[in-house]
mmCIF file of C-alpha atoms in Angstrom:
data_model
loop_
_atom_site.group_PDB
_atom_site.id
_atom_site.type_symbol
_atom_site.label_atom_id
_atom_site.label_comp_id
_atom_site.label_asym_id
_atom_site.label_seq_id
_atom_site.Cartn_x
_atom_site.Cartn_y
_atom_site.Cartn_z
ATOM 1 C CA UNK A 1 68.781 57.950 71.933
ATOM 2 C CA UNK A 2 67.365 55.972 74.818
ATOM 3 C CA UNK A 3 69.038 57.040 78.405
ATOM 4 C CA UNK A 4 68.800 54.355 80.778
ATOM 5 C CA UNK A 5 68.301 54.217 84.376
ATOM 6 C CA UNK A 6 71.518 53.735 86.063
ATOM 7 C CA UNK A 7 71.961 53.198 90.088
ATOM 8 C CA UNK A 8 75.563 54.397 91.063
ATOM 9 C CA UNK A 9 76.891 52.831 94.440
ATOM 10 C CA UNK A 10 80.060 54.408 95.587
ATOM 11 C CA UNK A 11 80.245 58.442 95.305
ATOM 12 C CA UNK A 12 83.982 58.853 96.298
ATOM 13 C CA UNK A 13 86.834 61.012 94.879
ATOM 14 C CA UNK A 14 86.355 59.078 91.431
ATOM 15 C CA UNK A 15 82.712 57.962 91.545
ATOM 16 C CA UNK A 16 80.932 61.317 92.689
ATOM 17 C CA UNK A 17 82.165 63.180 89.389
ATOM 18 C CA UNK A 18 81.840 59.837 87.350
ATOM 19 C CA UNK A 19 78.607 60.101 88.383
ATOM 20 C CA UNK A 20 77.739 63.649 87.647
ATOM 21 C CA UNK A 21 78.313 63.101 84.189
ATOM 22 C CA UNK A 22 75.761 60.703 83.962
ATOM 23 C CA UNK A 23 73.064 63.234 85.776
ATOM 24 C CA UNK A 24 74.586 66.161 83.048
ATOM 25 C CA UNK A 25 74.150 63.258 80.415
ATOM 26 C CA UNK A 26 70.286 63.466 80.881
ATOM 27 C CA UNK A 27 70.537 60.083 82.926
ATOM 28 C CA UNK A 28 67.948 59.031 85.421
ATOM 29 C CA UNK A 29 70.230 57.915 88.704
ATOM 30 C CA UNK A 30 69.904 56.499 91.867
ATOM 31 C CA UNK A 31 72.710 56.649 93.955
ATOM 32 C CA UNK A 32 74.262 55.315 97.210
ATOM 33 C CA UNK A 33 77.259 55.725 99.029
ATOM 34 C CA UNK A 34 78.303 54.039 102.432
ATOM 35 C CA UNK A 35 79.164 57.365 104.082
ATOM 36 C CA UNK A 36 76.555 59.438 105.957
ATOM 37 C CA UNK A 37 75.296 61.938 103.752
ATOM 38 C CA UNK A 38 77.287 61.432 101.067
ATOM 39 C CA UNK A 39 74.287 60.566 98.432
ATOM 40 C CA UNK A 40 71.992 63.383 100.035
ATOM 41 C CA UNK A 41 74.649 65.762 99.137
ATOM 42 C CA UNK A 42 75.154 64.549 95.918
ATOM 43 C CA UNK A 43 71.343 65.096 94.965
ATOM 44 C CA UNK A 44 71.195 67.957 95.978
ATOM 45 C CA UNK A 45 73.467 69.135 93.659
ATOM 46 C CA UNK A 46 71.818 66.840 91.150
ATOM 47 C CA UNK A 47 68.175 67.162 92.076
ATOM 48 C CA UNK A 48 67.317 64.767 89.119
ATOM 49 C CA UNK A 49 69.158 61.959 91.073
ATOM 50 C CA UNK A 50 67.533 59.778 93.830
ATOM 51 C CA UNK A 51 68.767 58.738 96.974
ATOM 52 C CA UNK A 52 68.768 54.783 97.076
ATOM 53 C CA UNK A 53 66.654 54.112 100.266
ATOM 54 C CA UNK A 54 67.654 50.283 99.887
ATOM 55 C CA UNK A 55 68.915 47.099 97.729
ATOM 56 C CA UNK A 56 64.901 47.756 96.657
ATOM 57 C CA UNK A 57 65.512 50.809 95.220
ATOM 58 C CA UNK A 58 67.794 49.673 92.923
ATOM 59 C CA UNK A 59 64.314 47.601 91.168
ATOM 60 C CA UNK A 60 63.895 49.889 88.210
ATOM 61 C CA UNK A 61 67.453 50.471 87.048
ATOM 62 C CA UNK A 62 68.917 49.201 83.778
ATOM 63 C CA UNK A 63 72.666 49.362 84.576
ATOM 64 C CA UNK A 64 73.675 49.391 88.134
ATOM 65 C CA UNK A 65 77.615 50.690 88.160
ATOM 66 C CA UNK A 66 80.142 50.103 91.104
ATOM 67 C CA UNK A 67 82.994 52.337 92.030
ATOM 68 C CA UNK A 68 84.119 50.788 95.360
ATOM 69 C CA UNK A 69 87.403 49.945 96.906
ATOM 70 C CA UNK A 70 88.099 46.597 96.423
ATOM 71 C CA UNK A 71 86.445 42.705 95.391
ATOM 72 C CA UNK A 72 85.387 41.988 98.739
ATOM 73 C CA UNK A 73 83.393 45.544 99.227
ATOM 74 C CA UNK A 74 81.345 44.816 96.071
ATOM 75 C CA UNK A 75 80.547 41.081 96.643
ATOM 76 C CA UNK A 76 79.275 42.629 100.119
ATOM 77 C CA UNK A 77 77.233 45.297 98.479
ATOM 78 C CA UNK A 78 75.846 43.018 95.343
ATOM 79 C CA UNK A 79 75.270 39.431 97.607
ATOM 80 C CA UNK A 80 75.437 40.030 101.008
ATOM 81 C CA UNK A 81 73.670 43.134 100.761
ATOM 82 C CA UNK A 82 70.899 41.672 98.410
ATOM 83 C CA UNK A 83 71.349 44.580 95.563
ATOM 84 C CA UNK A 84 71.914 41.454 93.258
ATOM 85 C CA UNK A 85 68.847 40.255 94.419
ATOM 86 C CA UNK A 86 66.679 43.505 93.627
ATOM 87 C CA UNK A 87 67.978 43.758 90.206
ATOM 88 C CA UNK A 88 66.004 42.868 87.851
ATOM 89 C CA UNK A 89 66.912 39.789 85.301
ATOM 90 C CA UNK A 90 68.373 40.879 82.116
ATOM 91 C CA UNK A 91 70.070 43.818 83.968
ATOM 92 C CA UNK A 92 73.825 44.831 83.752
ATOM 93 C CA UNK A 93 76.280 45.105 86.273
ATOM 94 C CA UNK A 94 79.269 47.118 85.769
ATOM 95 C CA UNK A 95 81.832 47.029 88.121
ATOM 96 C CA UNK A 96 84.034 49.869 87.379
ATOM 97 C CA UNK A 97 86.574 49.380 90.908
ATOM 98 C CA UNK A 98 89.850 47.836 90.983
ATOM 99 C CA UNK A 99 88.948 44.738 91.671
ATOM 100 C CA UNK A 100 90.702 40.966 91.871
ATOM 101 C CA UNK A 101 90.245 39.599 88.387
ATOM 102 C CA UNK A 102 89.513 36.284 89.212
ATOM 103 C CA UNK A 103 87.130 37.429 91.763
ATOM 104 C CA UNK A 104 85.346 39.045 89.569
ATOM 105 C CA UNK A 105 85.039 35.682 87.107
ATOM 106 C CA UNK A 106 83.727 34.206 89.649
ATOM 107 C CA UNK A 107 81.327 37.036 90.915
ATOM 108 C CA UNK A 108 80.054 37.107 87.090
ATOM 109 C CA UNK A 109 79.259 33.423 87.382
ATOM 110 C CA UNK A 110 76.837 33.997 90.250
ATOM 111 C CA UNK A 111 75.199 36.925 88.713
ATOM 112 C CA UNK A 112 74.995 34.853 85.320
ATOM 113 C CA UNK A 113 73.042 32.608 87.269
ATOM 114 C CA UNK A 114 70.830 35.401 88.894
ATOM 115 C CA UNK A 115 69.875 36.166 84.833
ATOM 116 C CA UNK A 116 72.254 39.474 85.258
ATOM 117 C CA UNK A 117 75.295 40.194 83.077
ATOM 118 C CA UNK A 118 78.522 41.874 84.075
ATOM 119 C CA UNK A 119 81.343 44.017 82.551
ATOM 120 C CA UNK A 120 84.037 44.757 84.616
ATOM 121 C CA UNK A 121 85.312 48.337 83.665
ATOM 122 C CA UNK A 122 87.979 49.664 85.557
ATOM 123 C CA UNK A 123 89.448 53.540 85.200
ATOM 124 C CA UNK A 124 92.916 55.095 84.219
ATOM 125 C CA UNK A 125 93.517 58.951 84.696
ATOM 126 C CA UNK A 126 92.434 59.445 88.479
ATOM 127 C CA UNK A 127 90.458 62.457 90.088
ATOM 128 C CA UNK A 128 91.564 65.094 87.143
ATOM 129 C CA UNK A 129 90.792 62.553 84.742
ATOM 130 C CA UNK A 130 87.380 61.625 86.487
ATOM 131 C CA UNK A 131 86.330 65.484 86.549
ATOM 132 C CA UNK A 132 87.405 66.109 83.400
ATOM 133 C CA UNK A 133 85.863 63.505 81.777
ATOM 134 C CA UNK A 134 89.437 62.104 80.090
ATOM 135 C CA UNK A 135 89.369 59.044 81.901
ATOM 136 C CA UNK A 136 90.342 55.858 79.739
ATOM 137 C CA UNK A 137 87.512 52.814 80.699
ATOM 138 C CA UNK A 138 89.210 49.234 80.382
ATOM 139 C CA UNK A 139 86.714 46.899 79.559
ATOM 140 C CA UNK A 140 86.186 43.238 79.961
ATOM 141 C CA UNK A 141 83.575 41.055 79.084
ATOM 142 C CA UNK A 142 80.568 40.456 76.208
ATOM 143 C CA UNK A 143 81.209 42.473 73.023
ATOM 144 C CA UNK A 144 77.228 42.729 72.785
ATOM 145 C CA UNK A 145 76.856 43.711 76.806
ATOM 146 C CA UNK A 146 79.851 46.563 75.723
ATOM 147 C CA UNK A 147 77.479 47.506 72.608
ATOM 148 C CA UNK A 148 74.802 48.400 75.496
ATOM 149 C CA UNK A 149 77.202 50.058 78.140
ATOM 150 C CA UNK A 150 79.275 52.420 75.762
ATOM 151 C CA UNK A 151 76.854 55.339 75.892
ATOM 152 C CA UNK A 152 77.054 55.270 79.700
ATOM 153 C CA UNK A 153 80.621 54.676 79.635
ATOM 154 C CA UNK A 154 81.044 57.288 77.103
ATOM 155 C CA UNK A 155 79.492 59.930 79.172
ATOM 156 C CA UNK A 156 81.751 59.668 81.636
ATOM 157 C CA UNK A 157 85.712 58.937 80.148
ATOM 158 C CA UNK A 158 87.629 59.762 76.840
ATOM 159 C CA UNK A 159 88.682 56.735 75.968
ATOM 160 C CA UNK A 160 86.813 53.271 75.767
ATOM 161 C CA UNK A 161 89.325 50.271 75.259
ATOM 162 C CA UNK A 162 87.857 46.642 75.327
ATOM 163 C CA UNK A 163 90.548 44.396 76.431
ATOM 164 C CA UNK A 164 88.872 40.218 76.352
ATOM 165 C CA UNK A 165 86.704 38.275 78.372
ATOM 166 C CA UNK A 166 85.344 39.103 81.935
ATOM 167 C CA UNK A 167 88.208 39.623 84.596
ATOM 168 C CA UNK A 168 90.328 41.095 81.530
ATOM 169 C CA UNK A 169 89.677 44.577 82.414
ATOM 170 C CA UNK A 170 90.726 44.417 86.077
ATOM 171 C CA UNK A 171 93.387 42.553 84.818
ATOM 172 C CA UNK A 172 94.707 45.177 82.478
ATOM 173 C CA UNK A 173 94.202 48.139 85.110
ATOM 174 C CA UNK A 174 96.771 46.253 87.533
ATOM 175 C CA UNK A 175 98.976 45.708 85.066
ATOM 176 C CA UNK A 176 98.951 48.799 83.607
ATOM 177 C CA UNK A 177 99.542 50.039 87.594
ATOM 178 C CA UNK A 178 102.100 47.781 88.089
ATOM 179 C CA UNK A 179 104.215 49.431 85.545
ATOM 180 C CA UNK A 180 103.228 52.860 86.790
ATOM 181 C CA UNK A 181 104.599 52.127 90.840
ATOM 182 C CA UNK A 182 107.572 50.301 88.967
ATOM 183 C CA UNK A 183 108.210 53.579 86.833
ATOM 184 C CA UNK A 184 107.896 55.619 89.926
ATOM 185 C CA UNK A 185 110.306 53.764 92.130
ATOM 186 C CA UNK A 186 112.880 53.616 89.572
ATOM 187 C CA UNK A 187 112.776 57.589 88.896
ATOM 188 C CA UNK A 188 112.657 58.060 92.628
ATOM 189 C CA UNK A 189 115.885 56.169 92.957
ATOM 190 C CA UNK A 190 117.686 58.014 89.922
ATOM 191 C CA UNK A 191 116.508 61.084 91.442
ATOM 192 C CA UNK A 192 117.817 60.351 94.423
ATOM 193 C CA UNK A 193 120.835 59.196 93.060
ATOM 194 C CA UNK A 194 121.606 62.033 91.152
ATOM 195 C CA UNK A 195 121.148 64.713 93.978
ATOM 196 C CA UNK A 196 123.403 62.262 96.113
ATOM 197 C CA UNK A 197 125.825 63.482 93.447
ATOM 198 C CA UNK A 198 125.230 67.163 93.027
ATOM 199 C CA UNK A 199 122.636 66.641 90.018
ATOM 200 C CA UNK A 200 120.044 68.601 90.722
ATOM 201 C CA UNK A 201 116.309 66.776 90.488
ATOM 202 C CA UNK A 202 115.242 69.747 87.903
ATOM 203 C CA UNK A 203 118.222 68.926 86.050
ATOM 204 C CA UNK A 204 117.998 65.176 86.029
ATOM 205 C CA UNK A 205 114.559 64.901 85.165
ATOM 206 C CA UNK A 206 114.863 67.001 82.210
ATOM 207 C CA UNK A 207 117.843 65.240 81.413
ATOM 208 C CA UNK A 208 114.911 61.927 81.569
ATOM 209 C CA UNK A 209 112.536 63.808 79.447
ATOM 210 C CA UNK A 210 115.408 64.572 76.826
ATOM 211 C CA UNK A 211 116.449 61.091 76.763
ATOM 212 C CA UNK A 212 115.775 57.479 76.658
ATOM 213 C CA UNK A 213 114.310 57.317 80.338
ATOM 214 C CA UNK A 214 111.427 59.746 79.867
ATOM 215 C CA UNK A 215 108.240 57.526 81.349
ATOM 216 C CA UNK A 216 104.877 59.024 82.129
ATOM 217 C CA UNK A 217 106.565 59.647 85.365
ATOM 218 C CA UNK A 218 109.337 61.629 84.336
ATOM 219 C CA UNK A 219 106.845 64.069 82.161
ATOM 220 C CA UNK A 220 104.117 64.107 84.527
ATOM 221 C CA UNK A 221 104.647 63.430 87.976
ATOM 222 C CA UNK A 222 107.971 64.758 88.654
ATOM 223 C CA UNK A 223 107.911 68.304 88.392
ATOM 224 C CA UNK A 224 104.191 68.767 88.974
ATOM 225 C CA UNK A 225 103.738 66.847 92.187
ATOM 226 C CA UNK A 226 107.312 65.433 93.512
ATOM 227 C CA UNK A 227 109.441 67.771 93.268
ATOM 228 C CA UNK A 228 106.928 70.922 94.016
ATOM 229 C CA UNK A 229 106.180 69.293 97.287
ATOM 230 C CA UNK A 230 102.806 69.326 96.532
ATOM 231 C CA UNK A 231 101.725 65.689 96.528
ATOM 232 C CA UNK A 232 98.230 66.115 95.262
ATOM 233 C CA UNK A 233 97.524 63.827 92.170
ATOM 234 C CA UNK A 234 94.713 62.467 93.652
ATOM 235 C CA UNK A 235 95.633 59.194 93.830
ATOM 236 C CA UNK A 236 96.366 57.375 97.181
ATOM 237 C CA UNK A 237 99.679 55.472 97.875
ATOM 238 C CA UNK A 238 98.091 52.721 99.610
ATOM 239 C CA UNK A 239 95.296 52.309 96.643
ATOM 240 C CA UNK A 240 98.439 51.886 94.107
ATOM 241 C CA UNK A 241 100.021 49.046 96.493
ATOM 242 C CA UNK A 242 96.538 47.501 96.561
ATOM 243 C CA UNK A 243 96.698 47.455 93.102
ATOM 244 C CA UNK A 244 100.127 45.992 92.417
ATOM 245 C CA UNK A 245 99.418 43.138 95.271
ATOM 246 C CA UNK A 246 96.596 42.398 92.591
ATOM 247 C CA UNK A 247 98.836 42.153 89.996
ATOM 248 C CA UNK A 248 101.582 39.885 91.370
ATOM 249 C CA UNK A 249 98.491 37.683 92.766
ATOM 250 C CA UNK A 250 97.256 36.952 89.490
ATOM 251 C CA UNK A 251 101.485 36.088 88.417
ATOM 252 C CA UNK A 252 101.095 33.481 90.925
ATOM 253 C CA UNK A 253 97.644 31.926 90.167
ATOM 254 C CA UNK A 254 98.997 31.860 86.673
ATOM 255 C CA UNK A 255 102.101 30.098 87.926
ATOM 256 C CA UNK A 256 104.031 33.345 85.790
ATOM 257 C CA UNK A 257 107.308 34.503 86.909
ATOM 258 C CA UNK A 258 107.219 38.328 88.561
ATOM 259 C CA UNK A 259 110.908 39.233 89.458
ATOM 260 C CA UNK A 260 110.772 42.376 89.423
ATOM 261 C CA UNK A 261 107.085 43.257 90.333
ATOM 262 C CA UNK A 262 108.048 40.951 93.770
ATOM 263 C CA UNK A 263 110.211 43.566 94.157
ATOM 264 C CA UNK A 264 108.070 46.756 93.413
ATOM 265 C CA UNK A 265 105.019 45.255 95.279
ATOM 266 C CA UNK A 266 107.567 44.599 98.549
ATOM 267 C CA UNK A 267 108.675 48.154 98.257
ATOM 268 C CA UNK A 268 105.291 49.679 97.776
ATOM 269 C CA UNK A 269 103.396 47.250 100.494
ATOM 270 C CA UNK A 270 106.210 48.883 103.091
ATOM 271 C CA UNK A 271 105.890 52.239 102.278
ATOM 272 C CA UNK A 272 102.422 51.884 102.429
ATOM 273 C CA UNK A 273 101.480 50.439 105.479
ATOM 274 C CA UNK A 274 103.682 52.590 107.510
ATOM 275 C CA UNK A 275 102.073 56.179 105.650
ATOM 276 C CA UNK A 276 98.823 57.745 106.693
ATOM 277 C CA UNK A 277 95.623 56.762 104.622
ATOM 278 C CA UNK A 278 95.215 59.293 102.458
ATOM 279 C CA UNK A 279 98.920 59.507 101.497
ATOM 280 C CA UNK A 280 99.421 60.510 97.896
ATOM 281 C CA UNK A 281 101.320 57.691 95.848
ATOM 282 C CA UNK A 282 103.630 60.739 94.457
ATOM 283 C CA UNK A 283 104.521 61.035 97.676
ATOM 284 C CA UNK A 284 106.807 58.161 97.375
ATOM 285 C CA UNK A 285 109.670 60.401 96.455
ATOM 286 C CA UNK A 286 109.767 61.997 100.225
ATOM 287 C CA UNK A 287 109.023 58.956 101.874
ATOM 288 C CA UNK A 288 111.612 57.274 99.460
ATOM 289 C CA UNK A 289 114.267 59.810 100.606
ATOM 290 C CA UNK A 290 115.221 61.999 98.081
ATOM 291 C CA UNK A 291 118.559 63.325 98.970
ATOM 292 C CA UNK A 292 119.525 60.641 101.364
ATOM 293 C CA UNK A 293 121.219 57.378 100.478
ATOM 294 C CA UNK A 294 119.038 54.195 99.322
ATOM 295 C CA UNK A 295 119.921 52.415 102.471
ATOM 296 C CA UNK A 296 119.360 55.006 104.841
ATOM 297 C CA UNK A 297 115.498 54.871 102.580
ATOM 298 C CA UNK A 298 115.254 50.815 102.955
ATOM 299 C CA UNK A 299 116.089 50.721 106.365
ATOM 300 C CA UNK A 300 113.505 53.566 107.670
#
């Protein structure tokens, strides 16, 4: 089998080990990463890799993938930056971030016209699920471009799941978030609820995972980060809000109703611009309030 060239641009939590599974792969990368030192370290851990010296250097690959915080980072990187420019024509661009959906139609448009194609390929299963390589890929865009991507994308997740057109794949990651943060704030509140009682958390979320309320959440989340106090699924707070804003964006550009995820994103915008950066998004059930009264938690 033929292993492309692939440039990586964004070694973070999630893209450095995306990324090293490509190098283990057999791979040839070049790499780049905003932070100082970031792609030099990587290489040396993976001497096959390259350091990208510039949007130049990014010439020779086949598939150049993204993993970068938002739309407006990667249209800086790929336009303003002129790393569309290097590519060469007939090359792929797969923009695996959580990006704006339709942001990224448009984005897709201008590389179309640059002779470039584009996937967009966002991630479920955070840092474990990035190191572990059982990360599920959602993937919008050309059946035939997917055809051509799959043995990179492959490398690095479990799961591949095509999901439509271009912007469908973003779409489906901040949906599938959206339901997450609403799962979470709803078992917060029970929890909460119940201990405001005298039911214990332990008690009440196995009383979830016996019965009709058991969620992703409830199995876990709970025990293994909430209540533990150890906050550490790798996933931030504020990238979840980010995520949900998407989604109840793209409700109103579709003129769709969004009750309740007006509600969720509200809650999780709050919490999240009053917590530190690097807050863990399980750590909504401290900064929710578990074991004081909902009001006393709105009103902080």
């Amino acid at each position: 089998m033929r292993l492309d060239h692939v440039g990586f641009i964004g070694l973070g939590n999630m893209g450095a080990p995306m990324a090293a599974h490509l190098a283990d792969a057999g791979h040839r990368l070049t790499v780049a990463d905003a932070a100082p030192g970031v792609a030099a370290a990587f290489v040396t851990e993976h001497p096959a890799a390259a350091v990208a010296k510039g949007p130049e250097s990014f010439a020779a690959v086949q598939i150049l993938i993204l993993m970068l915080p938002n739309s407006a980072v990667v249209e800086e990187v790929l336009e303003r930056d002129g790393v569309a420019d290097a590519l060469r024509p007939g090359s792929l661009v797969i923009d695996m971030s959580s990006s704006e959906p339709l942001r990224t139609r448009a984005l897709a448009a201008r590389l179309a016209a640059k002779g470039l194609s584009m996937l967009d390929a966002p991630v479920s299963g955070g840092v474990r699920g990035a190191k572990a390589r059982t990360l599920s890929v959602l993937v919008g865009g050309s059946p035939h471009e997917l055809v051509r991507a799959t043995p990179v994308l492959q490398a690095m997740a479990r799961t591949v799941i095509p999901v439509g057109d271009i912007g469908s794949g973003h779409t489906a990651k901040a949906l599938n978030n959206l339901v997450s943060a609403a799962t979470i704030s709803i078992t917060v509140e029970a929890l909460a609820l119940a201990e405001s009682f005298g039911i214990s958390p332990e008690t009440m979320t196995h009383v979830l995972n016996s019965s009709s309320g058991r969620s992703n959440t409830s199995e876990n989340k709970v025990s293994q980060f909430m209540t533990s106090g150890s906050f550490d699924s790798g996933f931030s707070l504020r990238l979840m809000s980010k995520d949900v804003d998407i989604a109840v964006a793209l409700a109103r550009a579709l003129s769709r109703p969004a009750e309740i995820a007006d509600g969720v994103a509200r809650q999780w915008r709050r919490i999240a611009g009053a917590a530190p950066a690097q807050t863990d998004h399980t750590e909504m059930y401290a900064l929710l309030g578990a074991g004081t009264s909902m009001s006393e938690a709105e009103s902080a």
